[in-house]
Every structure is written in structure tokens, then in C-alpha cells.
Amino acid sequence: MQENQEKFIEKVKEKNKNKKLKYSILTMGCQLNENDSEKIAGMLTKMGYSEIDDYKKADLVVFNTCCVRENAEERLFGKLGEIKKIKESKNLILAIGGCMMQEKNMLEKIKKSYPFVNVIFGTHTMQNLPEDIYNAIVKNEKVKDVIDIDGEIYEGLPIKRNSKYRASVTIMYGCNNFCSYCIVPYVRGRERSRKPERILEEVEELAKEGYKEITLLGQNVNSYKGNEKIKNFAELLNAVCKIEGIERVNFISPHPKDFTDDVINAIANNSKISRIIHLPLQSGNTKVLNEMNRKYTKEQYLNLAEKIKNKVEGVVLSTDIIVGFPGETDEEFEDTLDVVKKVNFEQIFMFIYSKREGTVAAKREDQVPEEIKHKRFEKLKELYESRVDENNEKYINTIQKLLIEDKSKNNDKMFEGRTQTNKVVIFEPNDTNEIGDIVSVKITEAHKWYLKGEII
Ligand code: SF4
């Protein structure tokens, strides 16, 4: 397979010789999609294309789609309309891939209504992109390369990363959980874990290249299954933390039902692991949680949050919440607010429930009216925002370790970095500070969406 990929990379490269062609990738969706896009960029770079931000000026455009939220479809159709006009005036190759292409209805719609798309590829066939592009540009074929079965894990894809200091490493693909609102298990297939040796090799390589921060990615990272040497997610975390040069380790997303004591201990015992833990709640009501197929109750969630806070010093929690799940009543929604008050999350990713065709929840007739969903969303947002100031003020006079990420967007004399709890901190650097360094800063001011600090 790898030989075939390399053969077609060379063929396209030969075809593109001296043409100075440009590519642009538009990524929609989660960090897993971002990581896939880095691999697509790696393949395209090897094929002789160079990157350009403005896709209107590119010779090859890739849309890496997501189907988790309804507005992703609208966004894709909007972009397709724009690209159609550009395609009428120049020779441009358009490839669409990602989760949305694994949905039969969407695939049919794209084929029927957007015949100008040159290549359609799925989540299990991304590695074939060089061959698909070759067939599109040389044989002028319309390529459809989507399979339903869970793809094997394909190692060794070239990769062009977006940052020099922070890198994502996918540890597993797919999901077995079938939460009743979620399309992911249908489009990404069943859980498949990468071999721990391959993951550790990748992280070691990144450490050698100077990367400081690693984010381990998967739909459900804490159900990772290794082998006899590194059996599970807790052991993988411990092994990654031992790699010299890696200073920070994050992971996303864990599932509360699989958050074992081993994982909590691994976090508590490794100061390299992020002190913000993402613990997706979705709803605070046990009946709704049951209908969502989340496999925990309100009380179990609260106990877990308490246990993590007690065992891991300095930890804060972030979460995902869906408002307006079918059948959710005002009283049931109040339970969500109750959990938010009790846990005091530092970050909440809030979503208004939207139907995903093909899921169990989409078939329900007791959908919550849009107006009520929006009212609940506003109420949740208000509650969350009312806590932000107090949560930020707790940082004043504390010493925080930051990874310097960039110059401040509003003042290029200042640098910005993130704490181990993912807070943005702006500070004036000294002469030796450079982007990518880890530094200690004393927090002096708290603002709504950032902190200010002084280097010490
Ligand atoms: S755990 Fe649930 S929400 Fe997360 S990807 Fe799997 S099915 Fe979707």
C-alpha cells in the first residue's frame, strides 16, 4: 500500500514539475480532522504543491468535511457555490473528503448536484489521495473513493504540521459508543487503536524535532487498547510522559464512563499532563443521559468530577454540553445548570442540539422547538459567563508555566502563551525569551478572556 502511495506521489510530482502549483485545504470540524488535514498537506507537499491560504488562488483545493454539526453542511454548500464560479474560469482540481463523504445522502447529493467535484474520498481512504489526484489530472476521471468498512490503520503518511512546538498525535480511530445524537460511529467506524510502539516512535521523533507539547487524539481516548507491553490509556500516558523533551501532554476526548482510577493516577503523578481535563457532560439529567446512551448518571458524573479534583492538584475541568436534546424538559435542563454550578467548569463548549440524519435521536418526534432551545442556550451561557471573572481572578499572584506560542495579536511587543490549564496569558518578554520556550510568569491581571503576567 505504502509503495503504491509513493509511486503515485512521484507520478504527480513529475506531472507538476516546474509548474509551481499551489494547494489550499479548508478544514471543517474537530482536532482529528485538523490532524488528517496535516497528513493531506504532507502528501500534497510531496507531490510538488506548495501551500497558499487563499483557496481562490489555488490550483488544487481540498475540503476536509465534518458532519457533526448541521451548519457544517451549509458552510460546505456555500463554499461549493464559490468554487463553482472559480472553476468556470480556471483549471482547478477540487477534492472533497472527510466524515461527510461517508454519509450516503451527502455523497449522492454531491455527486448529483455538484458534478464539477473531481475527487471524493472518505475517512478510510485518505491514504489513496495521490492515486485519486493522479487519475483526476491525468486521466481526467471523476474519482469516487469511499468505502464503508472500517479502514485499517495506515501508518507512515507524510505530514506537514501547522505548528513547530505543538503537535497532535492520533492514538485511535472510530468509536463504539453510539451516543444517540452522534453521527461519528457511522462515519468513522469502530474503535481501532494504533500500536503503542508506533505512537511512541512518533512522539520521540517530534521531541527530536523540538516539539514541546503533544495532544493525544481519539474519539474516546480512554478506551485505548494497546498490547501486552502498554495495555491501556493510563500506561500510554505514563510512557509518553517519560519521553525527554516533551514538556506537556494533553489528550482529547475522554469519555466519563471510561475514566478509570488508573487514568486519574497517571495524571496526578505526571506534572507534564495538562491541568485542564475535558470531561464531556452533554446533559446533567440522568433520564436525558440515559436517552443519549451516555452510560453514566448525574451522580456518577459529579462523583467523578469530585474525585478528579481531589486527586489531581491544581486541576480544572472543561466540558461539552448539548441543550435541547429531544424531549428535554425545563426541569431536566435545570439539572444541567445544577451540574454546571457544582463543578464550576473553566471552559464550556455549548451546542444547541441539531438532528443528524441516521441517528436514533433524529427519529424522535418530541423535538424541542428552536425558540426554547435558544432560550436554554442563552441561560447556560449567562451562567457560565457569570463565573468567568471569579475563575480568572483566582490566578492573580500565582506563578504559571507557559509555553510561548506567538506574539500577541494586538501588540507585537508582547508575547502570548498558555498555562497548563489552557488560559491565554499576555506578557512582556525579556531579551532571551523565544516562541516555543517554556517560561514562568507571575499573573498580575485577570481579564475576561485572557490574563496578564510578568516574566520571573
Ligand atoms: S463517544 Fe459519543 S459523542 Fe463521542 S464520538 Fe462516540 S458516539 Fe459520538
Coordinates of C-alpha atoms and ligand atoms in Angstrom, one line a residue:
M1 CA 0.0 0.0 0.0
Q2 CA 2.7 2.4 1.0
E3 CA 4.7 1.5 -2.2
N4 CA 1.6 2.3 -4.2
Q5 CA 1.2 5.7 -2.5
E6 CA 4.8 6.6 -3.1
K7 CA 4.5 5.6 -6.7
F8 CA 1.6 7.9 -7.3
I9 CA 3.2 10.7 -5.3
E10 CA 6.2 10.5 -7.7
K11 CA 3.9 10.4 -10.7
V12 CA 2.0 13.5 -9.7
K13 CA 5.3 15.2 -8.8
E14 CA 6.7 14.5 -12.2
K15 CA 3.5 15.8 -13.8
N16 CA 3.7 19.0 -11.8
K17 CA 7.4 19.6 -12.4
N18 CA 8.3 23.3 -12.8
K19 CA 4.6 24.4 -12.7
K20 CA 4.8 26.0 -9.2
L21 CA 1.3 24.8 -8.3
K22 CA -0.5 25.7 -5.1
Y23 CA -2.8 23.9 -2.8
S24 CA -5.2 25.0 -0.2
I25 CA -7.1 22.9 2.4
L26 CA -10.2 24.0 4.1
T27 CA -10.7 22.1 7.3
M28 CA -14.1 21.8 9.0
G29 CA -14.6 20.1 12.3
C30 CA -12.6 18.7 15.2
Q31 CA -8.9 18.3 16.0
L32 CA -9.0 14.8 14.4
N33 CA -9.9 16.4 11.1
E34 CA -7.1 19.0 11.7
N35 CA -4.7 16.2 12.1
D36 CA -6.0 14.5 9.0
S37 CA -5.5 17.8 7.1
E38 CA -1.9 17.9 8.2
K39 CA -1.4 14.5 6.6
I40 CA -3.2 15.6 3.4
A41 CA -0.9 18.6 3.4
G42 CA 2.1 16.3 3.8
M43 CA 1.1 14.2 0.8
L44 CA 0.4 17.3 -1.4
T45 CA 3.7 18.9 -0.4
K46 CA 5.5 15.7 -1.6
M47 CA 3.5 15.8 -4.8
G48 CA 5.1 19.2 -5.6
Y49 CA 2.4 21.6 -4.5
S50 CA 3.0 24.5 -2.1
E51 CA 0.6 25.9 0.3
I52 CA -1.5 29.1 -0.2
D53 CA -4.1 30.3 2.3
D54 CA -6.5 31.8 -0.2
Y55 CA -8.2 28.9 -1.8
K56 CA -9.4 31.1 -4.6
K57 CA -5.8 31.4 -5.9
A58 CA -5.0 27.6 -5.5
D59 CA -4.7 25.0 -8.3
L60 CA -5.9 22.2 -6.1
V61 CA -8.4 22.7 -3.3
V62 CA -9.3 20.1 -0.7
F63 CA -12.3 20.4 1.6
N64 CA -11.9 18.2 4.6
T65 CA -15.5 18.0 5.9
C66 CA -17.2 17.3 9.2
C67 CA -20.8 16.2 9.7
V68 CA -21.1 16.6 13.5
R69 CA -23.0 19.9 13.3
E70 CA -25.7 20.9 10.8
N71 CA -24.1 24.2 9.9
A72 CA -21.0 22.4 8.5
E73 CA -23.2 21.2 5.6
E74 CA -24.4 24.8 4.9
R75 CA -20.9 26.0 5.0
L76 CA -19.7 23.3 2.6
F77 CA -22.5 24.2 0.1
G78 CA -21.7 27.9 0.4
K79 CA -18.0 27.2 -0.4
L80 CA -19.0 24.8 -3.3
G81 CA -21.0 27.7 -4.8
E82 CA -18.0 29.9 -4.7
I83 CA -15.6 27.3 -6.1
K84 CA -18.0 26.5 -9.0
K85 CA -17.6 30.1 -10.2
I86 CA -13.8 29.9 -9.9
K87 CA -13.7 26.6 -11.7
E88 CA -15.5 28.1 -14.7
S89 CA -12.6 30.5 -15.3
K90 CA -9.6 28.3 -14.4
N91 CA -8.4 24.8 -14.4
L92 CA -8.7 23.8 -10.7
I93 CA -8.8 20.4 -9.1
L94 CA -11.4 20.1 -6.3
A95 CA -11.2 17.2 -3.8
I96 CA -13.7 16.7 -1.0
G97 CA -13.1 14.3 1.8
G98 CA -13.8 13.6 5.5
C99 CA -16.7 12.5 7.5
M100 CA -19.5 14.0 5.4
M101 CA -18.5 11.9 2.4
Q102 CA -19.2 8.7 4.5
E103 CA -22.9 9.7 4.7
K104 CA -24.8 8.1 1.8
N105 CA -27.2 11.0 1.4
M106 CA -24.5 13.6 1.3
L107 CA -22.4 11.6 -1.1
E108 CA -25.3 11.2 -3.5
K109 CA -26.1 14.9 -3.2
I110 CA -22.5 15.9 -4.0
K111 CA -22.4 13.5 -7.0
K112 CA -25.7 14.7 -8.4
S113 CA -25.7 18.5 -7.6
Y114 CA -22.0 19.3 -7.8
P115 CA -20.7 17.3 -10.8
F116 CA -17.7 19.6 -11.1
V117 CA -16.1 18.0 -8.0
N118 CA -13.1 16.0 -9.3
V119 CA -12.3 13.7 -6.3
I120 CA -14.4 12.4 -3.5
F121 CA -12.6 10.4 -0.8
G122 CA -13.7 9.0 2.6
T123 CA -12.3 8.7 6.1
H124 CA -11.0 5.2 5.3
T125 CA -9.3 6.1 2.0
M126 CA -7.4 9.3 2.7
Q127 CA -4.1 7.5 2.0
N128 CA -5.2 6.9 -1.6
L129 CA -5.3 10.6 -2.4
P130 CA -2.1 10.7 -4.5
E131 CA -3.6 8.0 -6.8
D132 CA -7.0 9.7 -6.8
I133 CA -5.5 13.0 -7.8
Y134 CA -3.4 11.3 -10.5
N135 CA -6.5 9.8 -12.0
A136 CA -8.3 13.1 -11.9
I137 CA -5.5 15.2 -13.5
V138 CA -4.0 12.7 -16.0
K139 CA -7.0 10.5 -16.9
N140 CA -9.5 13.3 -16.4
E141 CA -11.6 10.9 -14.3
K142 CA -14.3 11.8 -11.7
V143 CA -12.9 9.8 -8.8
K144 CA -15.1 8.4 -6.0
D145 CA -13.0 6.6 -3.4
V146 CA -15.3 5.9 -0.4
I147 CA -15.6 2.6 1.4
D148 CA -18.0 1.6 4.2
I149 CA -15.8 -0.9 6.0
D150 CA -13.5 0.3 8.8
G151 CA -10.2 1.0 7.2
E152 CA -7.0 -0.5 8.5
I153 CA -4.7 1.9 10.4
Y154 CA -2.4 3.3 7.8
E155 CA 1.0 4.2 9.3
G156 CA 3.7 6.4 7.8
L157 CA 1.8 9.0 5.9
P158 CA 3.8 12.1 5.3
I159 CA 2.7 15.0 7.5
K160 CA 3.1 18.8 7.3
R161 CA 2.3 20.2 10.8
N162 CA 0.8 23.6 11.5
S163 CA 3.0 24.4 14.5
K164 CA 6.7 23.9 15.3
Y165 CA 6.1 23.4 19.0
R166 CA 2.7 21.8 19.5
A167 CA 1.7 18.6 17.7
S168 CA -1.3 16.3 17.7
V169 CA -0.9 12.5 17.6
T170 CA -3.9 10.3 16.8
I171 CA -3.9 7.3 19.0
M172 CA -7.1 5.7 17.9
Y173 CA -9.8 5.9 15.3
G174 CA -13.5 5.4 15.4
C175 CA -16.0 5.0 18.2
N176 CA -18.1 2.2 19.7
N177 CA -20.4 4.2 21.9
F178 CA -23.3 5.2 19.6
C179 CA -24.4 8.2 21.7
S180 CA -27.9 8.6 20.3
Y181 CA -27.3 12.1 18.9
C182 CA -23.9 11.4 17.3
I183 CA -23.1 10.5 13.7
V184 CA -19.4 9.8 14.4
P185 CA -19.6 6.0 14.8
Y186 CA -21.4 5.7 11.5
V187 CA -18.8 7.7 9.5
R188 CA -15.6 6.9 11.4
G189 CA -16.3 3.2 12.1
R190 CA -15.5 1.1 15.1
E191 CA -12.6 1.7 17.5
R192 CA -9.2 0.8 16.2
S193 CA -6.1 1.7 18.4
R194 CA -2.7 2.3 17.0
K195 CA 0.1 0.1 18.2
P196 CA 1.8 1.8 21.3
E197 CA 5.2 1.4 19.7
R198 CA 4.1 3.4 16.6
I199 CA 2.7 6.2 18.9
L200 CA 5.8 6.4 21.0
E201 CA 8.0 6.4 17.9
E202 CA 6.0 9.4 16.6
V203 CA 6.3 11.3 19.8
E204 CA 10.0 10.6 20.1
E205 CA 10.5 11.9 16.6
L206 CA 8.5 15.0 17.5
A207 CA 10.6 15.5 20.6
K208 CA 13.8 15.3 18.5
E209 CA 12.4 17.9 16.1
G210 CA 11.9 20.3 19.0
Y211 CA 8.2 19.8 19.7
K212 CA 7.3 20.6 23.4
E213 CA 3.6 19.9 23.6
I214 CA 1.7 16.8 22.4
T215 CA -2.0 16.2 22.2
L216 CA -3.1 12.6 22.1
L217 CA -6.3 12.4 19.9
G218 CA -9.2 10.0 19.6
Q219 CA -13.0 10.0 19.8
N220 CA -12.7 8.2 23.1
V221 CA -9.1 8.2 24.1
N222 CA -9.5 6.4 27.5
S223 CA -10.8 3.2 25.8
Y224 CA -7.5 2.9 24.0
K225 CA -6.3 -0.7 23.8
G226 CA -2.6 -1.4 23.4
N227 CA -0.7 -4.7 23.8
E228 CA 1.0 -6.7 26.5
K229 CA 3.7 -4.0 26.9
I230 CA 1.4 -1.0 27.1
K231 CA -2.1 -2.2 27.8
N232 CA -4.3 0.8 28.2
F233 CA -4.6 4.6 28.1
A234 CA -3.1 5.1 31.6
E235 CA 0.0 3.2 30.6
L236 CA 0.3 5.1 27.4
L237 CA 0.1 8.4 29.2
N238 CA 2.9 7.3 31.6
A239 CA 5.1 6.2 28.6
V240 CA 4.5 9.4 26.7
C241 CA 5.4 11.5 29.8
K242 CA 8.8 9.7 30.0
I243 CA 9.9 11.0 26.6
E244 CA 12.6 13.5 27.1
G245 CA 12.0 16.9 25.5
I246 CA 8.2 16.6 25.7
E247 CA 7.1 19.1 28.4
R248 CA 3.3 19.0 28.0
V249 CA 0.9 16.2 27.3
N250 CA -2.8 16.8 26.6
F251 CA -5.5 14.4 25.5
I252 CA -8.9 14.8 23.9
S253 CA -11.5 13.5 24.2
P254 CA -12.1 11.1 27.1
H255 CA -15.4 9.6 28.0
P256 CA -16.6 9.9 31.6
K257 CA -17.7 6.2 31.7
D258 CA -14.1 5.0 30.9
F259 CA -12.3 7.4 33.3
T260 CA -10.6 4.8 35.5
D261 CA -8.6 5.4 38.7
D262 CA -5.5 4.4 36.7
V263 CA -6.0 7.3 34.4
I264 CA -6.6 9.7 37.3
N265 CA -3.4 8.4 39.0
A266 CA -1.4 8.8 35.8
I267 CA -2.5 12.4 35.6
A268 CA -1.9 13.1 39.3
N269 CA 1.6 11.5 39.1
N270 CA 2.8 13.3 35.9
S271 CA 3.2 17.0 36.1
K272 CA 3.7 17.1 32.3
I273 CA 0.0 16.3 31.8
S274 CA -2.3 19.2 31.3
R275 CA -4.2 20.5 34.3
I276 CA -7.4 21.1 32.4
I277 CA -9.3 17.9 31.9
H278 CA -12.1 17.8 29.3
L279 CA -14.9 15.7 30.7
P280 CA -17.9 15.9 28.3
L281 CA -21.1 16.1 30.3
Q282 CA -23.7 16.6 27.5
S283 CA -26.6 16.8 30.0
G284 CA -26.9 17.0 33.8
N285 CA -30.1 15.0 33.9
T286 CA -30.0 11.2 34.4
K287 CA -33.1 10.5 32.2
V288 CA -31.7 12.6 29.3
L289 CA -28.2 11.0 29.8
N290 CA -29.9 7.6 29.5
E291 CA -31.7 8.6 26.3
M292 CA -28.4 9.9 25.0
N293 CA -26.9 6.5 25.7
R294 CA -24.1 8.1 27.7
K295 CA -23.9 5.3 30.3
Y296 CA -23.5 7.4 33.4
T297 CA -25.9 9.2 35.7
K298 CA -25.8 12.8 37.1
E299 CA -24.5 11.5 40.4
Q300 CA -21.8 9.3 38.8
Y301 CA -20.6 12.3 36.8
L302 CA -20.5 14.6 39.9
N303 CA -18.6 11.9 41.9
L304 CA -16.1 11.5 39.1
A305 CA -15.5 15.3 38.8
E306 CA -15.0 15.5 42.6
K307 CA -12.6 12.5 42.6
I308 CA -10.5 14.1 39.8
K309 CA -10.4 17.4 41.7
N310 CA -9.4 15.8 44.9
K311 CA -6.7 13.6 43.4
V312 CA -5.1 16.0 40.9
E313 CA -3.6 19.1 42.4
G314 CA -4.5 22.3 40.6
V315 CA -6.8 20.7 38.1
V316 CA -9.7 22.4 36.4
L317 CA -12.4 20.9 34.2
S318 CA -13.8 21.7 30.8
T319 CA -16.9 20.2 29.2
D320 CA -19.3 19.9 26.2
I321 CA -23.0 20.4 26.8
I322 CA -25.9 19.9 24.4
V323 CA -29.0 21.9 25.1
G324 CA -32.5 21.0 23.7
F325 CA -32.0 17.2 23.3
P326 CA -35.3 15.7 22.1
G327 CA -37.8 15.5 25.0
E328 CA -35.7 17.6 27.3
T329 CA -38.0 19.5 29.7
D330 CA -37.3 22.7 31.6
E331 CA -36.8 20.8 34.8
E332 CA -34.4 18.4 33.1
F333 CA -32.4 21.3 31.7
E334 CA -32.2 22.8 35.3
D335 CA -30.2 19.6 36.2
T336 CA -27.6 20.6 33.6
L337 CA -27.4 24.1 35.2
D338 CA -27.1 22.4 38.6
V339 CA -24.1 20.4 37.5
V340 CA -22.5 23.5 35.9
K341 CA -22.8 25.3 39.2
K342 CA -21.5 22.4 41.3
V343 CA -18.5 21.5 39.0
N344 CA -17.6 25.1 38.1
F345 CA -16.1 24.4 34.7
E346 CA -13.4 26.7 33.5
Q347 CA -14.5 26.2 29.9
I348 CA -17.7 25.0 28.3
F349 CA -18.3 24.2 24.7
M350 CA -22.1 24.7 24.3
F351 CA -24.1 23.3 21.5
I352 CA -27.7 23.6 20.5
Y353 CA -29.0 20.1 19.6
S354 CA -29.4 19.6 15.9
K355 CA -30.7 16.5 14.1
R356 CA -28.1 14.3 12.5
E357 CA -29.9 12.1 9.9
G358 CA -29.3 8.4 10.6
T359 CA -29.0 8.7 14.4
V360 CA -31.6 7.4 16.9
A361 CA -32.4 10.9 18.4
A362 CA -33.1 12.3 14.9
K363 CA -36.1 9.9 14.6
R364 CA -37.8 11.2 17.8
E365 CA -41.0 13.1 17.4
D366 CA -40.6 15.1 20.6
Q367 CA -38.0 17.5 19.2
V368 CA -37.7 20.7 21.3
P369 CA -38.8 23.9 19.5
E370 CA -36.0 26.1 18.3
E371 CA -37.1 29.0 20.4
I372 CA -36.9 27.0 23.6
K373 CA -33.5 25.6 22.6
H374 CA -32.1 29.1 22.1
K375 CA -33.6 30.3 25.4
R376 CA -31.9 27.5 27.3
F377 CA -28.6 28.1 25.4
E378 CA -28.7 31.7 26.5
K379 CA -29.4 30.8 30.1
L380 CA -26.5 28.3 30.1
K381 CA -24.2 30.9 28.5
E382 CA -25.2 33.5 31.1
L383 CA -24.5 31.2 33.9
Y384 CA -21.1 30.2 32.5
E385 CA -20.1 33.8 31.8
S386 CA -21.1 34.9 35.3
R387 CA -18.4 32.6 36.7
V388 CA -15.6 33.6 34.3
D389 CA -14.3 36.7 36.2
E390 CA -14.2 34.9 39.5
N391 CA -12.4 31.9 38.0
N392 CA -9.8 34.1 36.3
E393 CA -9.2 36.2 39.4
K394 CA -8.1 33.1 41.2
Y395 CA -5.0 33.1 39.0
I396 CA -3.8 36.6 40.3
N397 CA -0.4 36.4 42.1
T398 CA 0.1 32.7 41.1
I399 CA 3.1 31.5 39.2
Q400 CA 2.2 29.8 36.0
K401 CA 4.3 27.9 33.5
L402 CA 3.6 29.0 29.9
L403 CA 4.5 27.6 26.5
I404 CA 5.1 30.8 24.5
E405 CA 3.0 30.4 21.4
D406 CA 3.3 33.6 19.5
K407 CA 3.5 37.4 19.6
S408 CA 0.3 39.0 20.9
K409 CA -2.1 39.7 18.1
N410 CA -2.9 43.2 19.4
N411 CA 0.6 44.3 20.5
D412 CA 3.7 42.8 18.9
K413 CA 5.9 43.9 21.8
M414 CA 4.1 41.4 23.9
F415 CA 4.1 37.6 23.7
E416 CA 1.3 35.2 24.5
G417 CA 1.3 31.7 25.8
R418 CA -1.0 29.2 27.6
T419 CA -1.0 27.9 31.1
Q420 CA -1.3 24.3 31.9
T421 CA -5.0 25.0 32.3
N422 CA -5.2 26.4 28.8
K423 CA -5.5 30.1 29.9
V424 CA -4.1 32.6 27.5
V425 CA -1.5 34.9 29.2
I426 CA -0.1 38.0 27.6
F427 CA 3.3 39.3 28.9
E428 CA 6.3 41.4 28.0
P429 CA 9.2 39.1 27.1
N430 CA 12.8 39.5 28.2
D431 CA 15.7 39.5 25.8
T432 CA 16.2 35.8 25.9
N433 CA 12.6 34.6 25.5
E434 CA 11.6 33.0 22.2
I435 CA 8.5 31.5 20.8
G436 CA 8.4 27.8 21.8
D437 CA 10.1 28.4 25.1
I438 CA 8.5 27.3 28.4
V439 CA 8.7 30.2 30.9
S440 CA 7.4 31.1 34.4
V441 CA 5.2 34.1 34.7
K442 CA 3.5 35.7 37.7
I443 CA -0.1 36.6 36.9
T444 CA -0.8 40.3 37.6
E445 CA -4.2 41.0 36.0
A446 CA -7.3 39.0 35.1
H447 CA -9.4 39.9 32.1
K448 CA -12.5 38.2 30.7
W449 CA -10.8 36.1 28.0
Y450 CA -7.1 36.4 29.0
L451 CA -4.7 37.0 31.8
K452 CA -1.7 39.4 32.1
G453 CA 1.6 38.4 33.6
E454 CA 5.2 39.3 34.3
I455 CA 8.1 37.1 33.5
I456 CA 10.0 35.9 36.6
Ligands
SF4_1 S1 -18.4 9.0 22.4 FE1 -20.5 9.5 21.8 S2 -20.3 11.7 21.2 FE2 -18.2 10.9 21.3 S3 -17.8 10.3 19.2 FE3 -18.5 8.4 20.3 S4 -20.7 8.4 19.8 FE4 -20.0 10.5 19.3

